Short mmCIF file of N, CA and C in Angstrom, two decimals:
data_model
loop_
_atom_site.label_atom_id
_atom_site.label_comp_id
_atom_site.label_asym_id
_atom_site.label_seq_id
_atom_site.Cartn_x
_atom_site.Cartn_y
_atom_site.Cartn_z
N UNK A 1 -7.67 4.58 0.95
CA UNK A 1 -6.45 4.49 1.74
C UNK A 1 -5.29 4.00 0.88
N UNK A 2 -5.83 3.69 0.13
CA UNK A 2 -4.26 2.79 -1.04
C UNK A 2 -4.16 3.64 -1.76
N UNK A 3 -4.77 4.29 -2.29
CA UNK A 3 -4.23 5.59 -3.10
C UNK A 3 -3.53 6.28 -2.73
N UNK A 4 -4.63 6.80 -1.43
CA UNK A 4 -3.23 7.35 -0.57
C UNK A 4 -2.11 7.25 -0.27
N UNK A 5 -1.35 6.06 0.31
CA UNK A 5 -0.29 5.51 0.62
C UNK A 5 0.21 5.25 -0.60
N UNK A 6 -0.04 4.98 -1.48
CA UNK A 6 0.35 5.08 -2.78
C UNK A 6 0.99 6.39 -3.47
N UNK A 7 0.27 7.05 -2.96
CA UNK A 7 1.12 8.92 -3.40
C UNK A 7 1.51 9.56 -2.31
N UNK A 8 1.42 9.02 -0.90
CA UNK A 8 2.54 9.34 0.11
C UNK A 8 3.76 8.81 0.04
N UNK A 9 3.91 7.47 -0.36
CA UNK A 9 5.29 6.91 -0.76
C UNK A 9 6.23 7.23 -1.55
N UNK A 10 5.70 8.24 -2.72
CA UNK A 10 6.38 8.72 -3.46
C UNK A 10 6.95 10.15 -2.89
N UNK A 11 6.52 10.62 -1.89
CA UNK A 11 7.13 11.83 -1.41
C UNK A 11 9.03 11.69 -1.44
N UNK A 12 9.33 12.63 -2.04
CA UNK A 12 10.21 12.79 -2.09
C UNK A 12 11.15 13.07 -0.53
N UNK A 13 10.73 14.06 -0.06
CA UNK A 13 11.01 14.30 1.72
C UNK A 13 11.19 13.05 2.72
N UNK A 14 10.62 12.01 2.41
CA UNK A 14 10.70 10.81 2.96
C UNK A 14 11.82 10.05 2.84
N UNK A 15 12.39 9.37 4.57
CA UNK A 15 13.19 8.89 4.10
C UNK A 15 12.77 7.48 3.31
N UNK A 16 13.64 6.66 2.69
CA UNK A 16 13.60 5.63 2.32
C UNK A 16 12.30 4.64 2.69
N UNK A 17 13.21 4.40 4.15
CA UNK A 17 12.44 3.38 5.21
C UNK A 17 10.91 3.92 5.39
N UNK A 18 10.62 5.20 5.53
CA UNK A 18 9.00 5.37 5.60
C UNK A 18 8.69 5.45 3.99
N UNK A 19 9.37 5.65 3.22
CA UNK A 19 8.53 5.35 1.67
C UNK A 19 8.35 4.04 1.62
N UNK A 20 8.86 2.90 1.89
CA UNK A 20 8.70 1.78 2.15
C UNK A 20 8.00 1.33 2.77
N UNK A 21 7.86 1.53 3.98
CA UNK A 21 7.13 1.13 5.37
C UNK A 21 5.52 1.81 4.35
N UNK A 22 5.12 2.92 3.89
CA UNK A 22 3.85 3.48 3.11
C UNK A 22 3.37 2.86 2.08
N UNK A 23 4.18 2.26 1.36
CA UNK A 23 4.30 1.36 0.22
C UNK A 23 3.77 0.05 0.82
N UNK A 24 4.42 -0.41 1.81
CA UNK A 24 4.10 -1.48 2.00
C UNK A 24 2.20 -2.03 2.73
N UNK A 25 2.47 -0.37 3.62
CA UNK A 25 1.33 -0.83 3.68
C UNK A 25 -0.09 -0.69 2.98
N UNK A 26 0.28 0.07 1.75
CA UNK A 26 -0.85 -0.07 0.76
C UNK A 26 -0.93 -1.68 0.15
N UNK A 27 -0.09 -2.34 0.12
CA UNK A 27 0.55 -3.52 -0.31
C UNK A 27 -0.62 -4.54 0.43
N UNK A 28 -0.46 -4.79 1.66
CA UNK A 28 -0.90 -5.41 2.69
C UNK A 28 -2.71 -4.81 2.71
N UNK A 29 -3.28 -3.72 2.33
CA UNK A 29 -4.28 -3.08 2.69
C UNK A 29 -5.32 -4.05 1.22
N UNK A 30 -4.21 -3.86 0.14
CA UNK A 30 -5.25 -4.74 -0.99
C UNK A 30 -5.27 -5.87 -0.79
N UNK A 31 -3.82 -6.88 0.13
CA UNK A 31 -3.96 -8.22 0.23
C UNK A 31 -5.26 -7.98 0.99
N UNK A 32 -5.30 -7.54 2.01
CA UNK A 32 -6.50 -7.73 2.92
C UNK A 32 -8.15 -7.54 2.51
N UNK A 33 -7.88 -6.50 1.47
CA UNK A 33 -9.43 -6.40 0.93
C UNK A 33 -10.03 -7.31 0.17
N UNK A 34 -8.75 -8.88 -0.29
CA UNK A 34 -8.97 -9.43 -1.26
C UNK A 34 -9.15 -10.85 -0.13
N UNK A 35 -8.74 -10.84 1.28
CA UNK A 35 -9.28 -11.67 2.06
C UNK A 35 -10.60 -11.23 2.71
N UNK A 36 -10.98 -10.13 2.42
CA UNK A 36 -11.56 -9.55 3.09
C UNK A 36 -12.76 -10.05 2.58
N UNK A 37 -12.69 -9.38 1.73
CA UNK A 37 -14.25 -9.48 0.43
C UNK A 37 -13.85 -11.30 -0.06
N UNK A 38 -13.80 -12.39 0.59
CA UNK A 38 -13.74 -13.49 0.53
C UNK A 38 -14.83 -14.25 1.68
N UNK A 39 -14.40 -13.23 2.86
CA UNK A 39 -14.84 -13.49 4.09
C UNK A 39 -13.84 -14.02 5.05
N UNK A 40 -12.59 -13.93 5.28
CA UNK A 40 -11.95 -14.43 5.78
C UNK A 40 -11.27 -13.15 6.80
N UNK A 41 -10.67 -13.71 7.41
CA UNK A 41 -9.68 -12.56 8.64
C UNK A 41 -8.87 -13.63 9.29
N UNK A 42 -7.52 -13.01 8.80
CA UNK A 42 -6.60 -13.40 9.30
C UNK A 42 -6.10 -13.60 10.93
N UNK A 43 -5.54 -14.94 11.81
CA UNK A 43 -6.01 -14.65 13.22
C UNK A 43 -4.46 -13.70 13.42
N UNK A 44 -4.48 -13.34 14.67
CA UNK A 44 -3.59 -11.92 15.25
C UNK A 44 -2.14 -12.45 15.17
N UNK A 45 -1.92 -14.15 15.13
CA UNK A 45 -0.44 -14.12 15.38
C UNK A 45 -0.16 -14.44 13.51
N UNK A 46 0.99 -13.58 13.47
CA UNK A 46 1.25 -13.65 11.52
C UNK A 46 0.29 -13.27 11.02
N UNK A 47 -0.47 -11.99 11.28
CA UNK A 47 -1.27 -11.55 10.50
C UNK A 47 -1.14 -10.93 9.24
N UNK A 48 -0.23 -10.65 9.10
CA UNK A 48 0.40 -10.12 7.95
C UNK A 48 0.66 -10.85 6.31
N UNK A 49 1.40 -11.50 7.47
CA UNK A 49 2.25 -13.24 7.37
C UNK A 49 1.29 -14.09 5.47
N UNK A 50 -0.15 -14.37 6.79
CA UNK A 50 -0.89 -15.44 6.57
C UNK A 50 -2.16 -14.41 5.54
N UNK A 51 -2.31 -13.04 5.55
CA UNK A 51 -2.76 -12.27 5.03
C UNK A 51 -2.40 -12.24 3.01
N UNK A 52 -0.75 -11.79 3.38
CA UNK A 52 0.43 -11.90 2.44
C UNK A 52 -0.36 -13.30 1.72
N UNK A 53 0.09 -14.17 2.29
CA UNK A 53 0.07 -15.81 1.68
C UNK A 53 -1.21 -16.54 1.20
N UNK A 54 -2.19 -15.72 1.28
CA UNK A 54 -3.74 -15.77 0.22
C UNK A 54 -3.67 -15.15 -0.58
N UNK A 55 -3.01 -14.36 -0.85
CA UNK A 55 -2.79 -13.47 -2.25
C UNK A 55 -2.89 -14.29 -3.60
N UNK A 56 -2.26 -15.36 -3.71
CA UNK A 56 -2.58 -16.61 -4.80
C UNK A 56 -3.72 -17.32 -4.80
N UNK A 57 -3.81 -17.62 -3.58
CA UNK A 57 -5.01 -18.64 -2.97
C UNK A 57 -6.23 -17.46 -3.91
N UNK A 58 -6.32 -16.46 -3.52
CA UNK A 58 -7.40 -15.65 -4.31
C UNK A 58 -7.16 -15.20 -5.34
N UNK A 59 -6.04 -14.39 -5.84
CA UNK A 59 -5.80 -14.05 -7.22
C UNK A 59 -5.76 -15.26 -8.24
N UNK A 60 -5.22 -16.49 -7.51
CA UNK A 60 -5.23 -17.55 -9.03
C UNK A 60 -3.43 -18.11 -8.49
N UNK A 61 -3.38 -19.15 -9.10
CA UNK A 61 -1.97 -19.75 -9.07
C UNK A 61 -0.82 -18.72 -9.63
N UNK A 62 -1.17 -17.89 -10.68
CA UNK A 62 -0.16 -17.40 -11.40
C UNK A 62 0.20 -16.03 -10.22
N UNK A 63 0.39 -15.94 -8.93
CA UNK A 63 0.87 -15.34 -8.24
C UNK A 63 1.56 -15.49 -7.13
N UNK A 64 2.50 -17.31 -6.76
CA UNK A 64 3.28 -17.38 -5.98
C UNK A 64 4.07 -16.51 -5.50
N UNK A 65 4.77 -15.78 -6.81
CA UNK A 65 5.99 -14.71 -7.03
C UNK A 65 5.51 -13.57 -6.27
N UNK A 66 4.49 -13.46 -6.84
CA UNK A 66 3.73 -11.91 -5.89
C UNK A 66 4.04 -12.17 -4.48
N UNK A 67 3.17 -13.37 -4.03
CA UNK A 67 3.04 -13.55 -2.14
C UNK A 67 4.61 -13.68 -2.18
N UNK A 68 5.22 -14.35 -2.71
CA UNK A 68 7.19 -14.16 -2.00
C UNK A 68 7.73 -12.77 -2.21
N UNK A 69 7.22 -12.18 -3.26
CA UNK A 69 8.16 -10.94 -3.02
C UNK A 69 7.19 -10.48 -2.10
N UNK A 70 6.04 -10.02 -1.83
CA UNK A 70 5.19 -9.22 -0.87
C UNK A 70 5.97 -10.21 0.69
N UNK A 71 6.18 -11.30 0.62
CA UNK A 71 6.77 -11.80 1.88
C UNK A 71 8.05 -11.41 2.34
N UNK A 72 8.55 -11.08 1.11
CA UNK A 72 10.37 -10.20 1.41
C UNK A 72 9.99 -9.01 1.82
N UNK A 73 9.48 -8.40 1.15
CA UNK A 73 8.38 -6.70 1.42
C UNK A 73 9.11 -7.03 3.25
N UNK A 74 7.48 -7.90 3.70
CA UNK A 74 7.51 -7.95 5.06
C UNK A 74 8.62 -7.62 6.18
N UNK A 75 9.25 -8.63 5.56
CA UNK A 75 10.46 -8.80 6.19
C UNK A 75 11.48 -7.56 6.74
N UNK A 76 11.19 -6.93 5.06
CA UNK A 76 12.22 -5.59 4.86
C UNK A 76 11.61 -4.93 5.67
N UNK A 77 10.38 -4.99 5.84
CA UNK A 77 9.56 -3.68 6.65
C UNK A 77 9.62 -3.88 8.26
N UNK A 78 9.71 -5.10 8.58
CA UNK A 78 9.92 -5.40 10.27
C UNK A 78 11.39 -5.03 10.39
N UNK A 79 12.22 -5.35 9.63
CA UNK A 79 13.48 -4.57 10.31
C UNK A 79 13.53 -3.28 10.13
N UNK A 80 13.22 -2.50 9.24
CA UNK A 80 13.02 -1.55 9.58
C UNK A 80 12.29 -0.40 10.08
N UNK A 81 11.23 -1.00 11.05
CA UNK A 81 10.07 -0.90 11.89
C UNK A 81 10.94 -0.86 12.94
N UNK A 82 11.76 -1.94 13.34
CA UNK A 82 11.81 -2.65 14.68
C UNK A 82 12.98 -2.66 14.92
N UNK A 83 13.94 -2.64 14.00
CA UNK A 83 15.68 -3.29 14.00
C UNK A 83 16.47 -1.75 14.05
N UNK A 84 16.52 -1.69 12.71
CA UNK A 84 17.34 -0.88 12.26
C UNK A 84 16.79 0.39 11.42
N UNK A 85 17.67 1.40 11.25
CA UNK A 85 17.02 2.86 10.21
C UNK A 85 18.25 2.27 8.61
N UNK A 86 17.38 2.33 7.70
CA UNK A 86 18.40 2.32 6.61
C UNK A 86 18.26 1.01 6.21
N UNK A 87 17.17 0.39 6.89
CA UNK A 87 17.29 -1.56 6.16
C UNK A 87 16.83 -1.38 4.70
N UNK A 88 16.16 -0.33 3.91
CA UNK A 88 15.98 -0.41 2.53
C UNK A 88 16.57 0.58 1.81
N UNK A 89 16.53 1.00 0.13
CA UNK A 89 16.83 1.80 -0.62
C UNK A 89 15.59 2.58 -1.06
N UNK A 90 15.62 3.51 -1.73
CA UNK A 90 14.89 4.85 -2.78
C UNK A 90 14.41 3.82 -3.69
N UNK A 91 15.14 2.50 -4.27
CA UNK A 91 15.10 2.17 -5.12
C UNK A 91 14.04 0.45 -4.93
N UNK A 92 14.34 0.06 -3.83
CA UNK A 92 13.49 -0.66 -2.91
C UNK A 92 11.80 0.08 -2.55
N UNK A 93 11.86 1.26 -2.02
CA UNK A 93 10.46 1.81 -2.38
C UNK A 93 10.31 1.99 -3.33
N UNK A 94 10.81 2.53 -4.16
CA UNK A 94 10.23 3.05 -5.89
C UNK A 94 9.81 1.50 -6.45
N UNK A 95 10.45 0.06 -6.54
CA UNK A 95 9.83 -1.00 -6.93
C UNK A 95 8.64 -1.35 -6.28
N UNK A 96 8.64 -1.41 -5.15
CA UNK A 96 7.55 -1.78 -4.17
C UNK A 96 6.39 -0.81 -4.54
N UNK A 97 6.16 0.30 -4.85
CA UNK A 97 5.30 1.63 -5.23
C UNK A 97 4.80 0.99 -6.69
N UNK A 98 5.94 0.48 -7.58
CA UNK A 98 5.39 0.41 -8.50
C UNK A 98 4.81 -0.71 -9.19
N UNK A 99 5.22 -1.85 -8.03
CA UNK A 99 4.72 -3.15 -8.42
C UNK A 99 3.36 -3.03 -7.25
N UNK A 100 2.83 -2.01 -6.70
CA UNK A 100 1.59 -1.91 -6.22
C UNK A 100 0.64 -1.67 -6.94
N UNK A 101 1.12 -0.51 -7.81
CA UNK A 101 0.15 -0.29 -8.97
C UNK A 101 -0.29 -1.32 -9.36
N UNK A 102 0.58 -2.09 -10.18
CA UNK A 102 0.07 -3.45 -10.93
C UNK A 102 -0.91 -4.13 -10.06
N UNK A 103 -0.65 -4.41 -8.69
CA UNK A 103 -1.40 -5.26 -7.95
C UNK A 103 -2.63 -4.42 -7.58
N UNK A 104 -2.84 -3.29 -7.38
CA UNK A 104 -4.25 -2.26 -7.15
C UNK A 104 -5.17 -2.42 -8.45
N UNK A 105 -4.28 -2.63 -9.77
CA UNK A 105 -5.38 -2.82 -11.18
C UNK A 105 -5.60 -4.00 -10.78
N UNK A 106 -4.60 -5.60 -10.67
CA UNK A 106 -5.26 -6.54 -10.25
C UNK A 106 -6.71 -6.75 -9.59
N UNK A 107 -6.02 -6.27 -8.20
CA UNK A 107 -7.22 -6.47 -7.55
C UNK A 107 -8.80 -5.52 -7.66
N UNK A 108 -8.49 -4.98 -8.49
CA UNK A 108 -10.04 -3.87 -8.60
C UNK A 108 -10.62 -4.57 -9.89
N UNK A 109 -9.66 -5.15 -10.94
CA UNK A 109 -10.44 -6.53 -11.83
C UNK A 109 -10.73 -7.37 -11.32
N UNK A 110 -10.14 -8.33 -10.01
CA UNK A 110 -10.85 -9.42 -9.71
C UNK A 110 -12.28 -8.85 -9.06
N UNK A 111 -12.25 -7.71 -8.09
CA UNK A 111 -13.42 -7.14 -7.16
C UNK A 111 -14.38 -7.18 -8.57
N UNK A 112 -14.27 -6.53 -9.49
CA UNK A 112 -15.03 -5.93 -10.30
C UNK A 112 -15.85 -7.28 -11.33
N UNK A 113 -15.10 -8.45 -11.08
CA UNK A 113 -15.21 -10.07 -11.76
C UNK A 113 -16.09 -10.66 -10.44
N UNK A 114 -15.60 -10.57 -9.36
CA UNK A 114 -16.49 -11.51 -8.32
C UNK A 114 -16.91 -10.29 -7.40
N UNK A 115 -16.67 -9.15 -7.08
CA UNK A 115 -17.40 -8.68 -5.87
C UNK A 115 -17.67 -7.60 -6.32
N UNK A 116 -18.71 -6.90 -7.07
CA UNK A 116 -18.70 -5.48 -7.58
C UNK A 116 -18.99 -5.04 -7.05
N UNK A 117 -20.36 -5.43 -6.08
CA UNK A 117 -20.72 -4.57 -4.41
C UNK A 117 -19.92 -3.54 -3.79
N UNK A 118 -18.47 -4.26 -4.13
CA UNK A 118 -17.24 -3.53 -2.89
C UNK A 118 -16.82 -2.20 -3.70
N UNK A 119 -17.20 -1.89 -4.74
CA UNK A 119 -16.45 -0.86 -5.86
C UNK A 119 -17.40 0.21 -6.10
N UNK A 120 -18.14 1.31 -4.98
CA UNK A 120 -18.87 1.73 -5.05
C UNK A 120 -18.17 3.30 -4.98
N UNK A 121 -16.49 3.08 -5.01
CA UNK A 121 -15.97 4.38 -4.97
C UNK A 121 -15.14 4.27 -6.10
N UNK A 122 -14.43 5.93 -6.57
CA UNK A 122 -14.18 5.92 -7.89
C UNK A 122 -12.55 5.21 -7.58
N UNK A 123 -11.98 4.55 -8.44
CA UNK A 123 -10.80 3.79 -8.79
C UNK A 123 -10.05 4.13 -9.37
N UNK A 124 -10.02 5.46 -9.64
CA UNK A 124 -8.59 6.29 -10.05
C UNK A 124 -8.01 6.85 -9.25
N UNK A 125 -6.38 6.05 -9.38
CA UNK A 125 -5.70 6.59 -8.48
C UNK A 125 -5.34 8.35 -8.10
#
């Protein structure tokens, strides 16, 4: 599914706000596999939220920056879910797309360091 959303975001035909909104939620799909394969589940209110904000807690300290920008992500993505059309840029998805990558190699080294069980499918994007 992150691959996917990963090369749906880049569609060109898309506006902005759904390259974003696709982006993001590949974003949110690895935070979760990395609470996931911990044992944890986030409860229903701020799921996202509180999802987002283990991203350090499991990757290691050296990723505050990650959970705040993935927490701006959020943000950008509820208004333009819910608010408004046009709350992001081309250029707002294209970062978000491409600082996923980085975080999809992340997290398939930590799986591959503590949970190899979970990596029983191929990992090229």
């Amino acid at each position: 599914m992150v691959n996917r959303d990963i090369k749906d975001s880049g569609q060109k035909n898309l506006s902005a706000d759904w390259q974003f909104e696709i982006a993001y939620n590949a974003a949110l799909k690895l935070c979760t596999i990395l609470l996931y394969s911990e044992g944890y589940r986030p409860e229903k209110v701020q799921a996202h939220y509180r999802t987002i904000r283990a991203l350090p807690l499991i990757l290691g300290n050296d990723k505050p920056c990650d959970a705040e920008y993935l927490d701006i992500c959020r943000i950008k993505r509820n208004t333009v879910e819910y608010d408004y059309i046009g709350g992001v840029t081309k250029e707002n998805a294209s970062e978000l797309r491409n600082y996923i990558q980085e975080l999809r190699e992340d997290v398939i080294h930590w799986l591959k360091m503590n949970h190899p069980e979970y990596l029983e499918y191929d990992d090229e994007p």
